[in-house]
mmCIF file of C-alpha atoms in Angstrom:
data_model
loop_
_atom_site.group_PDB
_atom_site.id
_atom_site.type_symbol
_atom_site.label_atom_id
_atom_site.label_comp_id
_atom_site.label_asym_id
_atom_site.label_seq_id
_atom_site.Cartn_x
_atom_site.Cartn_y
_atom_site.Cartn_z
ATOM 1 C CA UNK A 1 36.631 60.104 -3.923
ATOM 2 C CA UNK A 2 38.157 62.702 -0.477
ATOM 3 C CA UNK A 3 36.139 59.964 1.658
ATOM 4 C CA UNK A 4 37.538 62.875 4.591
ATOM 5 C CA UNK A 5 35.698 65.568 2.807
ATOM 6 C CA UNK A 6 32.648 63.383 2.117
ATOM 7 C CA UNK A 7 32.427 61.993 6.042
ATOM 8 C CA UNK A 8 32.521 65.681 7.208
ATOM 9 C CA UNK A 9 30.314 67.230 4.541
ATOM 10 C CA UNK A 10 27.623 64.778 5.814
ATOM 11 C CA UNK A 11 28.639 64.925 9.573
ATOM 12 C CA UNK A 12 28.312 68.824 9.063
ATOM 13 C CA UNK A 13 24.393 68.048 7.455
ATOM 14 C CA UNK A 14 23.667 65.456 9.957
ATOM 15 C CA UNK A 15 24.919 67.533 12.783
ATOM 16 C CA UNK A 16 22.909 70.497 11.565
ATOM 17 C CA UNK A 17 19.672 68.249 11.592
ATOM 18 C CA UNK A 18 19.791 66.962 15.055
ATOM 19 C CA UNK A 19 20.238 70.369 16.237
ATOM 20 C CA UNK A 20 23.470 69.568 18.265
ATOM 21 C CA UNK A 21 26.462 71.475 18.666
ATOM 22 C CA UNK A 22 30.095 70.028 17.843
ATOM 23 C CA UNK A 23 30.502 69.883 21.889
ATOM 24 C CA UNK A 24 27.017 68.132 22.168
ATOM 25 C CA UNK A 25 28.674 65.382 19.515
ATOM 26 C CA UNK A 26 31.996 65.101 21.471
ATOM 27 C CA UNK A 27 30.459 64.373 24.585
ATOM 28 C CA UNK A 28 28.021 62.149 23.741
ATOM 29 C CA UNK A 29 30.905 60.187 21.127
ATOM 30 C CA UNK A 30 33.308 60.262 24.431
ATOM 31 C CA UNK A 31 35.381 61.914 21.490
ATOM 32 C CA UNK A 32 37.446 64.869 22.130
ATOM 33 C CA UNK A 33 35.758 68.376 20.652
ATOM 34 C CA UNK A 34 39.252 69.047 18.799
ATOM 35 C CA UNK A 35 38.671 65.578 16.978
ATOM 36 C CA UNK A 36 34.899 65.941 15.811
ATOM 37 C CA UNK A 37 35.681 69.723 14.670
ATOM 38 C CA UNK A 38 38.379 68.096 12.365
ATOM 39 C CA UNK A 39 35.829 65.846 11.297
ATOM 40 C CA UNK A 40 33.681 68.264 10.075
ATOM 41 C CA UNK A 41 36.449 70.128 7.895
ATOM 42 C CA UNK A 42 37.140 67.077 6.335
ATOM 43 C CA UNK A 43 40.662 66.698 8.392
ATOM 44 C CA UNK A 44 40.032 63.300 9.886
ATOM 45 C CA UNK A 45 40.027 59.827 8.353
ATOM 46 C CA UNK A 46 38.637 57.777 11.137
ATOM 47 C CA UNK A 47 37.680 53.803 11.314
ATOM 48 C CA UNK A 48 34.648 51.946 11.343
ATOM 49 C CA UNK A 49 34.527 52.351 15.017
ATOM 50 C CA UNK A 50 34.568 55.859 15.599
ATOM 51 C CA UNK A 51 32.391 56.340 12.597
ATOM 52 C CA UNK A 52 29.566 54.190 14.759
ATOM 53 C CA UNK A 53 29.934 56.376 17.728
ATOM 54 C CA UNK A 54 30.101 59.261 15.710
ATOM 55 C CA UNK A 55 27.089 58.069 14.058
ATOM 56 C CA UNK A 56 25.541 57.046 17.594
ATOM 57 C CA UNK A 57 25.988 60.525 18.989
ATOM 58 C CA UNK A 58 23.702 62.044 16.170
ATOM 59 C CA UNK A 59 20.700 59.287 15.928
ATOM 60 C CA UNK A 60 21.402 57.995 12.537
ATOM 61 C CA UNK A 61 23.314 55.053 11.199
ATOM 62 C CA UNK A 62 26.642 54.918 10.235
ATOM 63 C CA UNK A 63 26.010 54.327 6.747
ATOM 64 C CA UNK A 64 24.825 58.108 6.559
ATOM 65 C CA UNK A 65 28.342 59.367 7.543
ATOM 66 C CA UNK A 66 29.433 57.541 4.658
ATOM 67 C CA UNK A 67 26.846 57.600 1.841
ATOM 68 C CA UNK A 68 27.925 59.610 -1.650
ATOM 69 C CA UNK A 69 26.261 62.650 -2.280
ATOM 70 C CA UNK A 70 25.965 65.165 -5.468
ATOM 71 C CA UNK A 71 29.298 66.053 -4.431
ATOM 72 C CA UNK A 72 30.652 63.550 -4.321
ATOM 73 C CA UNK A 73 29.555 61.951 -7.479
ATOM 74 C CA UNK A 74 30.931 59.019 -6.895
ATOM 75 C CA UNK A 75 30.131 55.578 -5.651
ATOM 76 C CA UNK B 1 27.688 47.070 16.405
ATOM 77 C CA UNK B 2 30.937 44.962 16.068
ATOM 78 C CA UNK B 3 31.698 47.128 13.182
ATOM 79 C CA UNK B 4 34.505 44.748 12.592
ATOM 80 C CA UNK B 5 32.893 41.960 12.470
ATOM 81 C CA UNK B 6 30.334 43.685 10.284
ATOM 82 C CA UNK B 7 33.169 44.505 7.557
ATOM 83 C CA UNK B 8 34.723 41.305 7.992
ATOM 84 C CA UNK B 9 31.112 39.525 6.763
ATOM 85 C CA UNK B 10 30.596 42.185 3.906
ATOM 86 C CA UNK B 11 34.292 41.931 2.992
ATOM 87 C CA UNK B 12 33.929 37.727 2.464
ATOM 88 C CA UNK B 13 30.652 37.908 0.690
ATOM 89 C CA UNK B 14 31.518 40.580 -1.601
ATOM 90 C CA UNK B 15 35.183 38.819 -2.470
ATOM 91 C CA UNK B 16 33.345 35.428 -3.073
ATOM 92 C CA UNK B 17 30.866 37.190 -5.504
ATOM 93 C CA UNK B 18 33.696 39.002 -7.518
ATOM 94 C CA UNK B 19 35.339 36.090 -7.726
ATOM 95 C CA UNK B 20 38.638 37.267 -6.346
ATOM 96 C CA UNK B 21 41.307 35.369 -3.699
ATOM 97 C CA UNK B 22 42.580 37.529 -1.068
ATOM 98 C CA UNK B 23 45.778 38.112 -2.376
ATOM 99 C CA UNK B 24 43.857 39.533 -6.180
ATOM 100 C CA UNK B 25 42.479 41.741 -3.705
ATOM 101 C CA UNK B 26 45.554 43.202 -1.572
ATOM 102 C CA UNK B 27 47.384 43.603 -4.831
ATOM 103 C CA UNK B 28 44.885 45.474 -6.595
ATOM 104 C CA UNK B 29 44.371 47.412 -3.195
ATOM 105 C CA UNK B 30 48.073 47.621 -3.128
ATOM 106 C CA UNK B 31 47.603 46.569 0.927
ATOM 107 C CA UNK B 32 49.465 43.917 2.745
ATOM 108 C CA UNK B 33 47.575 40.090 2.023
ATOM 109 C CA UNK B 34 47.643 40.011 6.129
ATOM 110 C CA UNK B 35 46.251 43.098 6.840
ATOM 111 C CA UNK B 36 43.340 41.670 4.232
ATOM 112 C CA UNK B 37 43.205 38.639 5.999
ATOM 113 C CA UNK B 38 42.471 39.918 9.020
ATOM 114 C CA UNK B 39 40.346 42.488 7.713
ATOM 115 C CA UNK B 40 38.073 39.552 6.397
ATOM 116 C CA UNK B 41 38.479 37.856 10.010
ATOM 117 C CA UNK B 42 36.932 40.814 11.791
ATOM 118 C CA UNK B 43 40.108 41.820 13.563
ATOM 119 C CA UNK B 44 40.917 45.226 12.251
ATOM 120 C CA UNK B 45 39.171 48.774 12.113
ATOM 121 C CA UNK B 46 39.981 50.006 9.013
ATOM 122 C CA UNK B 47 39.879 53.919 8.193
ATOM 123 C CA UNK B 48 37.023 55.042 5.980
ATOM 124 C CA UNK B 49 39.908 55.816 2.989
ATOM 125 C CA UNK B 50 41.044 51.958 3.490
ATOM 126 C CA UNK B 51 37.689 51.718 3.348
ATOM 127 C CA UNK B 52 37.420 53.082 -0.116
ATOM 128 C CA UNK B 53 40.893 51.421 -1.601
ATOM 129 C CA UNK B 54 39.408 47.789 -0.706
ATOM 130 C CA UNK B 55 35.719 48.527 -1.957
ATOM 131 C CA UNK B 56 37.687 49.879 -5.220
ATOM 132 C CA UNK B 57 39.560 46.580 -5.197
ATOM 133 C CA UNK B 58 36.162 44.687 -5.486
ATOM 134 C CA UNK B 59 34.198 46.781 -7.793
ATOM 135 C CA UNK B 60 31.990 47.952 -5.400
ATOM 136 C CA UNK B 61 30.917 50.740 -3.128
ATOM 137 C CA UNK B 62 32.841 51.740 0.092
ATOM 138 C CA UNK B 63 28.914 51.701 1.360
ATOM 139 C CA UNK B 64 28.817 47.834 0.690
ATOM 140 C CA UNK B 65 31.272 46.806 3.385
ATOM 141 C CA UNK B 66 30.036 48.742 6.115
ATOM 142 C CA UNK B 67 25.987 47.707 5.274
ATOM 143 C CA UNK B 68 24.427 46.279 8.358
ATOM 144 C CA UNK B 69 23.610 42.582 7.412
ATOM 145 C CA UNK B 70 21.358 40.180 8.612
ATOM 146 C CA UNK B 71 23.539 39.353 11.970
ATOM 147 C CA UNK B 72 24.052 42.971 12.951
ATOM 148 C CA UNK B 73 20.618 43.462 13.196
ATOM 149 C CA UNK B 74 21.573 47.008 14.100
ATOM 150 C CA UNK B 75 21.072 50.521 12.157
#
């Protein structure tokens, strides 16, 4: 499983659903803008750690950033 | 969140209940025994495609070591 596709296929969703911008993210992650846009193509392959205040930033848990989905296929 | 801490707990629980020492695991992982060890300790942040390669090792999903348990109490 691209485990860097999967994290920014559902950052992309999750981002979508709370209505923030990429910039909104950054700032609220105290992540650079440059970073979370890579995240969302699927360019990044970040820890546990900046998964949570990824995850922080857009009101959901950090399990969502991570779950499978039909794309994915996998476990 | 201690997210490493988190792992760490998820990481023993899951190796006791496959059965597996350490080392079965870093082989089949094909990552160092230390880095494992401290994995399992709580001391490292592991990327979400290390992630992946150690849940592989165990036979179960990346999703399973990054669970909040009882202790995190968190989302």
């Amino acid at each position: 499983m691209d485990m860097r596709k999967l994290v920014g296929r559902n950052f992309a969703r999750l981002r979508a659903a709370a209505g923030l911008t990429q910039e909104q993210v950054a700032d609220r992650a105290d992540i650079s803008q440059q970073y979370i846009s890579g995240l969302e193509r699927g360019q990044r392959n970040p820890s546990v750690e900046t998964l949570y205040k990824v995850a922080q930033a857009l009101g959901v848990s950090h399990v969502d950033l991570v779950n499978p989905d039909d794309e994915s296929g996998g476990r």
